[in-house]
Amino acid sequence: MPLLDVDHLTIDIPTEGGLLHAVNDVSFTLERGETLAIVGESGSGKSLTSLALMDLLPSKAIRRARSLRFDGIDLQAASERDKENLRGDRMAMIFQEPMTSLNPAYTIGDQLAEALRRHRKVDRKTARDRAVHLLERVGITAAASRLGQYPHQLSGGLRQRVMIAMGLMCEPDLIIADEPTTALDVTIQAQILKLLRDLQQEFGMALILVTHDLGVVARVATKVAVMYAGRLVETGPVEAVFGAPSHPYTRGLLRAIPVPGRTRPGEPLGTIPGQVPSLVGPLSGCSFRNRCDHAQDACASEIPDRTVTPGHRMACILDPVQTWAEAPALALDDRRPQ
Amino acid sequence: MTIPVLELKDVTKTYAIRQGIFRPPATLTAVGGVSLTVARGEVHALVGESGSGKSTLARMLLGLIAPTSGEIRIDGVPIAMTNRREVARRIQPVFQDPYSSLNPRKTVADLIALPLVAHRIGSAKDRQKRVAAMLDAVGLPRRMIDAYPGQMSGGQRQRVAIARALVMQPDVLICDEPTSALDVSVQAQILNLLMDLKREFGLTYFFISHNLAVVEHLADRVAVMYLGRIVEERSREALFERASHPYSKALLDCVLTPDPTLGMPDAAITGAFPNPIAPPPGCTFHPRCPRATDHCRVAAPPPVPLADGFATCHLAT
Amino acid sequence: MTSVSASGAAPLDDVPLRRSPLARMAKRALRHPGFMAGTVVLAVLLLCSLAAPLITAYDPYAQDISRRLLPPVWQAKGTWEHWLGTDKLGRDYFARLLYGGRISLLIGVATVLVSGTIGTALGVAAGFFGGRVDLVIGYIINVRLALPVVLVALAAAALVGSSLNTVIIVLGLLLWDRFAVVARSATQQIAGADFVAAARSIGCSTRLIVLSEVLPNILNPLIVIATLEMAHAILLEAALSFLGLGVQPPLPSWGLMIAEGKQFMFFSPWVITVPGVALVALVLAINLLGDGLRDVTAPENRS
């Protein structure tokens, strides 16, 4: 039994113009020790998908799923109390902007201890010791003296480390990190990502990383799920997806980013013409077809979920073999940065 | 030797920071002794982390703030001796966030024509023609001419911002993180557009970014900034193949290419950005430098000339 | 909520642009009951006042001592001839009410023009230039806030002599504080925006930046304040006139009508209820409109 089983997750949001189909039939599973990267552009539904797992969706959003199970617990049937007990204890979330997710009125120490004391019956001393231990573990020096500080007294990188430490207080089974390093500098980003990956391996947790950065995905994740316009268009082990990107959208994304050593300086980057379609009102067929080079009449009808190689699936009518041949030489060959 | 289009000589900007009533104000050196030359037609990139002084430097180039000391020259003429309107004709900005850099109350036509209005150029009809030509140049359909920014996507807005910057036919564009607020696929479109426009109009770009992959893609020369100072300035090839300064190397190590076989890089530098009000003595990078020696802790390194540029490091060769 | 924000984007070529901000605002306005009610009532009052000579044939100043204090039509001795009755001098009450509406609206609009200009100028200057300018203007605002409006207005009217012009000028000079406070904070926000920096680096003069970049973006909250202050001014005028130091007889001001009727109110209560109801309706309508405007325009500012 997988730790997390998401089967046909759908999120609709009522808007003035009609029903917005923000997430459509997204399915994936996650085991302990795995890192799943959900990658996509704004409007792809990647953040909503992660919020749906934590039951943190905006109140007017409508969540449906054939199955939504965390360690065997049916999240759809669970009571509010059960979900509160899961959140922060067995599932933790790390947000993009640590300044707004830390309470400015309380010290770091209070907030860290609160995370533990809400779920476990431990005394202050134990909570404090664990807070110090974890702050040290996330690479914060003079951890004991930081406990009395307020969030605004810390730099962005330190705040994000505190957020990670807070997420780890109860030794969760699953951590969901939504763009955890987007607001940070590149050197800090590298440190934080490495830290997340090390901790994940050490504690045997499952990690969901929501990001738009393909570089981060490739370096940190074991599995990747590419989302476009609310749908999962391609998913699989990270080597398989980056080695043989099969969906035209995945390929478009990979062609669009400059990569030192692979793209030639000054040459035009690949682009994806057009824009994301409106997700309001009834949808049918492949949502990428209005921007796709390979679009055919058949793309307007239901798109089958196809297996490229075991574990590597995509939602496209094109033959995986055919798309393999067309995939540009990516990453696994030629000039690799030293 | 031709005169560089942009020349900075020992440009410094300091701010007095009050630390309470009884303590004397401290000095924050946002930009310290920056000297650079930007040749016509090149893309000169400036990279560095937040707080490194990149944006302060950009604001000085745009004439929005004056340097405390030092000189900025455009085509050999000091900015201090030129009035701001003249500077504005030559140097134009493209900002990071197209959501806040466009006045939400104005139509696309009014936004792009604003520089012409400000400089009283052309009749209403001429302006309309130039606006239309600019829309074509940046790849926006003409029917958007009466649209408001709120009706457009991020990429379209950034195109409007670029059109506004180009309508005066400036020599230099100061691009401050022009794509970091955009989606990946839109970023590619804007980068391609910038490259095309550079060829078409013979522009010079001063390109500020923290994304080294983007810098590698379009820069000719790269300056690396740390704590208000240029620590290395090289041609693109030299920097990306044989960076000299440990900080440049660390930045390069942190570029995450989408290659799943590589894994996470070992962070060569640790710790965080020092307090700019009380910078470390000696080389300001020494607390984070893996190769720092006792000498680095006391003596500030001079710029060491290298083939294709310089590096401010005792260990540079 | 990235998913929600970007979903409105449509393919570049085949789908038209999103509706313009104005069109979206109009749609929200039509769905706002308070806004619509306020607009309708205000429009009716405005039209009636402006078209007073067309609606009633009576001269609001014409006295007819033989027909004093006639009751309105719904009372026992009422006639359709003077359907709202007559006052103590036998003047037609409906005519006085219509012409009095002109005075109230004139005072509201004129006062707001004066106070809005003063307050906006001070607030924008304080917010835009900051530093010492802000300090000085902040001090002026504080001084103004320390003055009790009614007392100062009474004193001024007593000193200069009360008249319509005095009321407008005195109220205009006193009611600018909210404009200044709102304009100042709104300007501070706008002045930090990138598009102001862009305008500077384009070479725009300070005047052009203030007029074309800052003002249009702080207009919405100021319009809301203007409606609320208009209601405020109308009420203050009524209060001053009631106290005898506002508009002077024989001008038909609603406040004055209430004052003149107060000696008869125990036996002929309608002499104060009629202008009182009119006053309440007008002020309520303006306030509903103002609150509605805030709701209707606010989402545009957030996006």
PDB file of C-alpha atoms in Angstrom, chain B residues 106-293:
ATOM      1  CA  LYS B 106      -3.592  53.592 -18.810  1.00  0.00           C
ATOM      2  CA  THR B 107      -4.190  51.922 -22.124  1.00  0.00           C
ATOM      3  CA  VAL B 108      -1.378  50.262 -24.013  1.00  0.00           C
ATOM      4  CA  ALA B 109      -1.281  53.190 -26.418  1.00  0.00           C
ATOM      5  CA  ASP B 110      -0.893  55.711 -23.591  1.00  0.00           C
ATOM      6  CA  LEU B 111       1.714  53.589 -21.847  1.00  0.00           C
ATOM      7  CA  ILE B 112       3.926  53.255 -24.900  1.00  0.00           C
ATOM      8  CA  ALA B 113       3.462  56.887 -25.905  1.00  0.00           C
ATOM      9  CA  LEU B 114       4.338  58.238 -22.454  1.00  0.00           C
ATOM     10  CA  PRO B 115       8.034  58.853 -23.261  1.00  0.00           C
ATOM     11  CA  LEU B 116       7.004  60.756 -26.407  1.00  0.00           C
ATOM     12  CA  VAL B 117       4.563  62.846 -24.368  1.00  0.00           C
ATOM     13  CA  ALA B 118       7.131  63.511 -21.671  1.00  0.00           C
ATOM     14  CA  HIS B 119       9.666  64.695 -24.233  1.00  0.00           C
ATOM     15  CA  ARG B 120       7.047  66.467 -26.387  1.00  0.00           C
ATOM     16  CA  ILE B 121       7.975  64.528 -29.489  1.00  0.00           C
ATOM     17  CA  GLY B 122       5.707  64.417 -32.505  1.00  0.00           C
ATOM     18  CA  SER B 123       2.059  65.177 -33.029  1.00  0.00           C
ATOM     19  CA  ALA B 124      -0.688  62.928 -31.735  1.00  0.00           C
ATOM     20  CA  LYS B 125      -0.776  61.257 -35.138  1.00  0.00           C
ATOM     21  CA  ASP B 126       2.994  60.653 -35.255  1.00  0.00           C
ATOM     22  CA  ARG B 127       2.853  59.182 -31.797  1.00  0.00           C
ATOM     23  CA  GLN B 128       0.093  56.824 -32.797  1.00  0.00           C
ATOM     24  CA  LYS B 129       2.153  55.641 -35.737  1.00  0.00           C
ATOM     25  CA  ARG B 130       5.196  55.048 -33.583  1.00  0.00           C
ATOM     26  CA  VAL B 131       3.140  53.186 -31.018  1.00  0.00           C
ATOM     27  CA  ALA B 132       1.775  50.939 -33.750  1.00  0.00           C
ATOM     28  CA  ALA B 133       5.278  50.324 -35.094  1.00  0.00           C
ATOM     29  CA  MET B 134       6.459  49.437 -31.611  1.00  0.00           C
ATOM     30  CA  LEU B 135       3.606  46.974 -31.126  1.00  0.00           C
ATOM     31  CA  ASP B 136       4.698  45.266 -34.328  1.00  0.00           C
ATOM     32  CA  ALA B 137       8.311  45.236 -33.193  1.00  0.00           C
ATOM     33  CA  VAL B 138       7.545  43.535 -29.883  1.00  0.00           C
ATOM     34  CA  GLY B 139       5.071  41.125 -31.434  1.00  0.00           C
ATOM     35  CA  LEU B 140       1.825  42.377 -29.963  1.00  0.00           C
ATOM     36  CA  PRO B 141      -1.300  42.429 -32.132  1.00  0.00           C
ATOM     37  CA  ARG B 142      -2.415  45.956 -32.964  1.00  0.00           C
ATOM     38  CA  ARG B 143      -5.898  45.360 -31.609  1.00  0.00           C
ATOM     39  CA  MET B 144      -4.362  45.452 -28.127  1.00  0.00           C
ATOM     40  CA  ILE B 145      -3.686  49.144 -28.510  1.00  0.00           C
ATOM     41  CA  ASP B 146      -6.660  50.122 -26.371  1.00  0.00           C
ATOM     42  CA  ALA B 147      -6.312  47.345 -23.819  1.00  0.00           C
ATOM     43  CA  TYR B 148      -5.475  47.955 -20.168  1.00  0.00           C
ATOM     44  CA  PRO B 149      -2.647  46.039 -18.442  1.00  0.00           C
ATOM     45  CA  GLY B 150      -5.240  44.209 -16.341  1.00  0.00           C
ATOM     46  CA  GLN B 151      -6.526  42.551 -19.503  1.00  0.00           C
ATOM     47  CA  MET B 152      -3.144  41.127 -20.504  1.00  0.00           C
ATOM     48  CA  SER B 153      -0.960  38.208 -19.483  1.00  0.00           C
ATOM     49  CA  GLY B 154       2.439  38.659 -17.858  1.00  0.00           C
ATOM     50  CA  GLY B 155       4.294  38.066 -21.105  1.00  0.00           C
ATOM     51  CA  GLN B 156       2.155  40.549 -22.986  1.00  0.00           C
ATOM     52  CA  ARG B 157       2.690  43.147 -20.283  1.00  0.00           C
ATOM     53  CA  GLN B 158       6.430  42.690 -20.421  1.00  0.00           C
ATOM     54  CA  ARG B 159       6.243  43.227 -24.183  1.00  0.00           C
ATOM     55  CA  VAL B 160       4.422  46.506 -23.548  1.00  0.00           C
ATOM     56  CA  ALA B 161       7.145  47.519 -21.084  1.00  0.00           C
ATOM     57  CA  ILE B 162       9.799  46.727 -23.684  1.00  0.00           C
ATOM     58  CA  ALA B 163       7.916  48.680 -26.340  1.00  0.00           C
ATOM     59  CA  ARG B 164       7.729  51.658 -23.995  1.00  0.00           C
ATOM     60  CA  ALA B 165      11.463  51.425 -23.375  1.00  0.00           C
ATOM     61  CA  LEU B 166      12.229  51.330 -27.100  1.00  0.00           C
ATOM     62  CA  VAL B 167       9.896  54.027 -28.405  1.00  0.00           C
ATOM     63  CA  MET B 168      12.516  56.745 -27.804  1.00  0.00           C
ATOM     64  CA  GLN B 169      15.108  54.719 -29.692  1.00  0.00           C
ATOM     65  CA  PRO B 170      17.551  54.639 -26.781  1.00  0.00           C
ATOM     66  CA  ASP B 171      21.088  53.254 -26.983  1.00  0.00           C
ATOM     67  CA  VAL B 172      21.041  51.264 -23.784  1.00  0.00           C
ATOM     68  CA  LEU B 173      18.389  49.185 -22.061  1.00  0.00           C
ATOM     69  CA  ILE B 174      18.807  48.478 -18.363  1.00  0.00           C
ATOM     70  CA  CYS B 175      17.036  45.148 -17.929  1.00  0.00           C
ATOM     71  CA  ASP B 176      16.500  44.426 -14.239  1.00  0.00           C
ATOM     72  CA  GLU B 177      15.555  40.739 -13.965  1.00  0.00           C
ATOM     73  CA  PRO B 178      13.228  41.113 -16.959  1.00  0.00           C
ATOM     74  CA  THR B 179      12.077  37.503 -16.997  1.00  0.00           C
ATOM     75  CA  SER B 180      12.207  36.311 -13.416  1.00  0.00           C
ATOM     76  CA  ALA B 181       8.524  37.060 -12.784  1.00  0.00           C
ATOM     77  CA  LEU B 182       7.469  35.129 -15.884  1.00  0.00           C
ATOM     78  CA  ASP B 183       6.652  31.510 -16.605  1.00  0.00           C
ATOM     79  CA  VAL B 184       9.300  29.319 -18.218  1.00  0.00           C
ATOM     80  CA  SER B 185       7.780  29.265 -21.683  1.00  0.00           C
ATOM     81  CA  VAL B 186       7.084  33.003 -21.585  1.00  0.00           C
ATOM     82  CA  GLN B 187      10.622  33.687 -20.388  1.00  0.00           C
ATOM     83  CA  ALA B 188      11.919  32.039 -23.543  1.00  0.00           C
ATOM     84  CA  GLN B 189       9.697  34.230 -25.715  1.00  0.00           C
ATOM     85  CA  ILE B 190      10.880  37.418 -23.998  1.00  0.00           C
ATOM     86  CA  LEU B 191      14.556  36.405 -24.159  1.00  0.00           C
ATOM     87  CA  ASN B 192      14.211  35.633 -27.859  1.00  0.00           C
ATOM     88  CA  LEU B 193      12.474  38.964 -28.379  1.00  0.00           C
ATOM     89  CA  LEU B 194      15.246  40.833 -26.555  1.00  0.00           C
ATOM     90  CA  MET B 195      17.861  39.159 -28.756  1.00  0.00           C
ATOM     91  CA  ASP B 196      15.920  39.999 -31.920  1.00  0.00           C
ATOM     92  CA  LEU B 197      15.418  43.621 -30.891  1.00  0.00           C
ATOM     93  CA  LYS B 198      19.087  43.972 -30.070  1.00  0.00           C
ATOM     94  CA  ARG B 199      20.014  42.933 -33.592  1.00  0.00           C
ATOM     95  CA  GLU B 200      17.284  45.011 -35.189  1.00  0.00           C
ATOM     96  CA  PHE B 201      17.929  48.265 -33.312  1.00  0.00           C
ATOM     97  CA  GLY B 202      21.621  47.860 -32.476  1.00  0.00           C
ATOM     98  CA  LEU B 203      20.940  48.032 -28.761  1.00  0.00           C
ATOM     99  CA  THR B 204      23.263  47.649 -25.811  1.00  0.00           C
ATOM    100  CA  TYR B 205      21.897  45.761 -22.814  1.00  0.00           C
ATOM    101  CA  PHE B 206      22.915  46.092 -19.221  1.00  0.00           C
ATOM    102  CA  PHE B 207      21.313  42.899 -18.015  1.00  0.00           C
ATOM    103  CA  ILE B 208      20.821  42.322 -14.305  1.00  0.00           C
ATOM    104  CA  SER B 209      19.954  38.787 -13.308  1.00  0.00           C
ATOM    105  CA  HIS B 210      20.430  36.139 -10.689  1.00  0.00           C
ATOM    106  CA  ASN B 211      19.778  33.386 -13.209  1.00  0.00           C
ATOM    107  CA  LEU B 212      23.164  32.340 -14.550  1.00  0.00           C
ATOM    108  CA  ALA B 213      21.684  30.055 -17.167  1.00  0.00           C
ATOM    109  CA  VAL B 214      19.960  33.043 -18.731  1.00  0.00           C
ATOM    110  CA  VAL B 215      23.119  35.120 -18.414  1.00  0.00           C
ATOM    111  CA  GLU B 216      25.166  32.433 -20.127  1.00  0.00           C
ATOM    112  CA  HIS B 217      22.647  32.382 -22.914  1.00  0.00           C
ATOM    113  CA  LEU B 218      22.741  36.034 -23.859  1.00  0.00           C
ATOM    114  CA  ALA B 219      25.598  37.912 -22.217  1.00  0.00           C
ATOM    115  CA  ASP B 220      28.867  38.897 -23.889  1.00  0.00           C
ATOM    116  CA  ARG B 221      30.478  40.039 -20.683  1.00  0.00           C
ATOM    117  CA  VAL B 222      29.584  39.265 -17.102  1.00  0.00           C
ATOM    118  CA  ALA B 223      30.274  41.183 -13.904  1.00  0.00           C
ATOM    119  CA  VAL B 224      29.790  39.371 -10.614  1.00  0.00           C
ATOM    120  CA  MET B 225      28.823  41.580  -7.690  1.00  0.00           C
ATOM    121  CA  TYR B 226      29.168  40.797  -4.012  1.00  0.00           C
ATOM    122  CA  LEU B 227      28.395  43.212  -1.190  1.00  0.00           C
ATOM    123  CA  GLY B 228      28.481  46.274  -3.412  1.00  0.00           C
ATOM    124  CA  ARG B 229      31.708  45.431  -5.211  1.00  0.00           C
ATOM    125  CA  ILE B 230      32.541  43.793  -8.515  1.00  0.00           C
ATOM    126  CA  VAL B 231      34.480  40.676  -7.563  1.00  0.00           C
ATOM    127  CA  GLU B 232      34.983  39.400 -11.082  1.00  0.00           C
ATOM    128  CA  GLU B 233      34.433  40.822 -14.537  1.00  0.00           C
ATOM    129  CA  ARG B 234      35.092  38.561 -17.505  1.00  0.00           C
ATOM    130  CA  SER B 235      33.954  37.651 -20.949  1.00  0.00           C
ATOM    131  CA  ARG B 236      31.185  35.073 -20.897  1.00  0.00           C
ATOM    132  CA  GLU B 237      33.436  32.278 -22.151  1.00  0.00           C
ATOM    133  CA  ALA B 238      36.097  33.025 -19.569  1.00  0.00           C
ATOM    134  CA  LEU B 239      33.686  33.220 -16.672  1.00  0.00           C
ATOM    135  CA  PHE B 240      31.748  30.095 -17.486  1.00  0.00           C
ATOM    136  CA  GLU B 241      34.801  28.033 -18.342  1.00  0.00           C
ATOM    137  CA  ARG B 242      37.421  29.260 -15.896  1.00  0.00           C
ATOM    138  CA  ALA B 243      35.950  31.541 -13.258  1.00  0.00           C
ATOM    139  CA  SER B 244      38.638  32.829 -10.925  1.00  0.00           C
ATOM    140  CA  HIS B 245      36.840  34.202  -7.922  1.00  0.00           C
ATOM    141  CA  PRO B 246      35.569  31.594  -5.438  1.00  0.00           C
ATOM    142  CA  TYR B 247      32.266  33.419  -5.258  1.00  0.00           C
ATOM    143  CA  SER B 248      31.776  33.234  -9.034  1.00  0.00           C
ATOM    144  CA  LYS B 249      32.624  29.561  -8.883  1.00  0.00           C
ATOM    145  CA  ALA B 250      30.091  29.009  -6.117  1.00  0.00           C
ATOM    146  CA  LEU B 251      27.397  30.781  -8.114  1.00  0.00           C
ATOM    147  CA  LEU B 252      28.212  28.639 -11.138  1.00  0.00           C
ATOM    148  CA  ASP B 253      28.028  25.498  -9.027  1.00  0.00           C
ATOM    149  CA  CYS B 254      24.557  26.475  -7.949  1.00  0.00           C
ATOM    150  CA  VAL B 255      23.202  26.565 -11.500  1.00  0.00           C
ATOM    151  CA  LEU B 256      20.808  23.636 -11.564  1.00  0.00           C
ATOM    152  CA  THR B 257      20.829  22.273 -15.088  1.00  0.00           C
ATOM    153  CA  PRO B 258      17.940  19.907 -15.747  1.00  0.00           C
ATOM    154  CA  ASP B 259      20.103  16.811 -15.672  1.00  0.00           C
ATOM    155  CA  PRO B 260      18.842  14.095 -13.346  1.00  0.00           C
ATOM    156  CA  THR B 261      22.156  12.252 -13.396  1.00  0.00           C
ATOM    157  CA  LEU B 262      23.970  15.037 -11.605  1.00  0.00           C
ATOM    158  CA  GLY B 263      22.207  15.335  -8.259  1.00  0.00           C
ATOM    159  CA  MET B 264      22.525  18.301  -5.969  1.00  0.00           C
ATOM    160  CA  PRO B 265      25.769  20.256  -6.083  1.00  0.00           C
ATOM    161  CA  ASP B 266      27.842  20.451  -2.942  1.00  0.00           C
ATOM    162  CA  ALA B 267      27.380  23.929  -1.630  1.00  0.00           C
ATOM    163  CA  ALA B 268      30.916  25.252  -1.739  1.00  0.00           C
ATOM    164  CA  ILE B 269      30.051  28.328   0.249  1.00  0.00           C
ATOM    165  CA  THR B 270      28.232  28.273   3.521  1.00  0.00           C
ATOM    166  CA  GLY B 271      26.693  30.842   5.759  1.00  0.00           C
ATOM    167  CA  ALA B 272      24.645  33.782   4.705  1.00  0.00           C
ATOM    168  CA  PHE B 273      25.161  37.241   3.385  1.00  0.00           C
ATOM    169  CA  PRO B 274      27.034  39.405   5.922  1.00  0.00           C
ATOM    170  CA  ASN B 275      25.567  42.553   7.408  1.00  0.00           C
ATOM    171  CA  PRO B 276      26.333  45.278   4.842  1.00  0.00           C
ATOM    172  CA  ILE B 277      26.556  47.927   7.596  1.00  0.00           C
ATOM    173  CA  ALA B 278      29.463  46.101   9.205  1.00  0.00           C
ATOM    174  CA  PRO B 279      31.184  44.269   6.347  1.00  0.00           C
ATOM    175  CA  PRO B 280      33.942  41.824   7.270  1.00  0.00           C
ATOM    176  CA  PRO B 281      37.478  43.251   7.235  1.00  0.00           C
ATOM    177  CA  GLY B 282      39.897  42.329   4.485  1.00  0.00           C
ATOM    178  CA  CYS B 283      38.236  40.571   1.610  1.00  0.00           C
ATOM    179  CA  THR B 284      34.512  40.903   2.323  1.00  0.00           C
ATOM    180  CA  PHE B 285      33.931  37.383   1.049  1.00  0.00           C
ATOM    181  CA  HIS B 286      36.397  35.646   3.361  1.00  0.00           C
ATOM    182  CA  PRO B 287      33.888  34.394   5.991  1.00  0.00           C
ATOM    183  CA  ARG B 288      32.158  32.302   3.334  1.00  0.00           C
ATOM    184  CA  CYS B 289      35.192  31.471   1.222  1.00  0.00           C
ATOM    185  CA  PRO B 290      36.464  27.886   1.263  1.00  0.00           C
ATOM    186  CA  ARG B 291      39.962  29.035   0.309  1.00  0.00           C
ATOM    187  CA  ALA B 292      40.369  32.017   2.620  1.00  0.00           C
ATOM    188  CA  THR B 293      43.820  32.532   4.112  1.00  0.00           C
TER     189      THR B 293
END
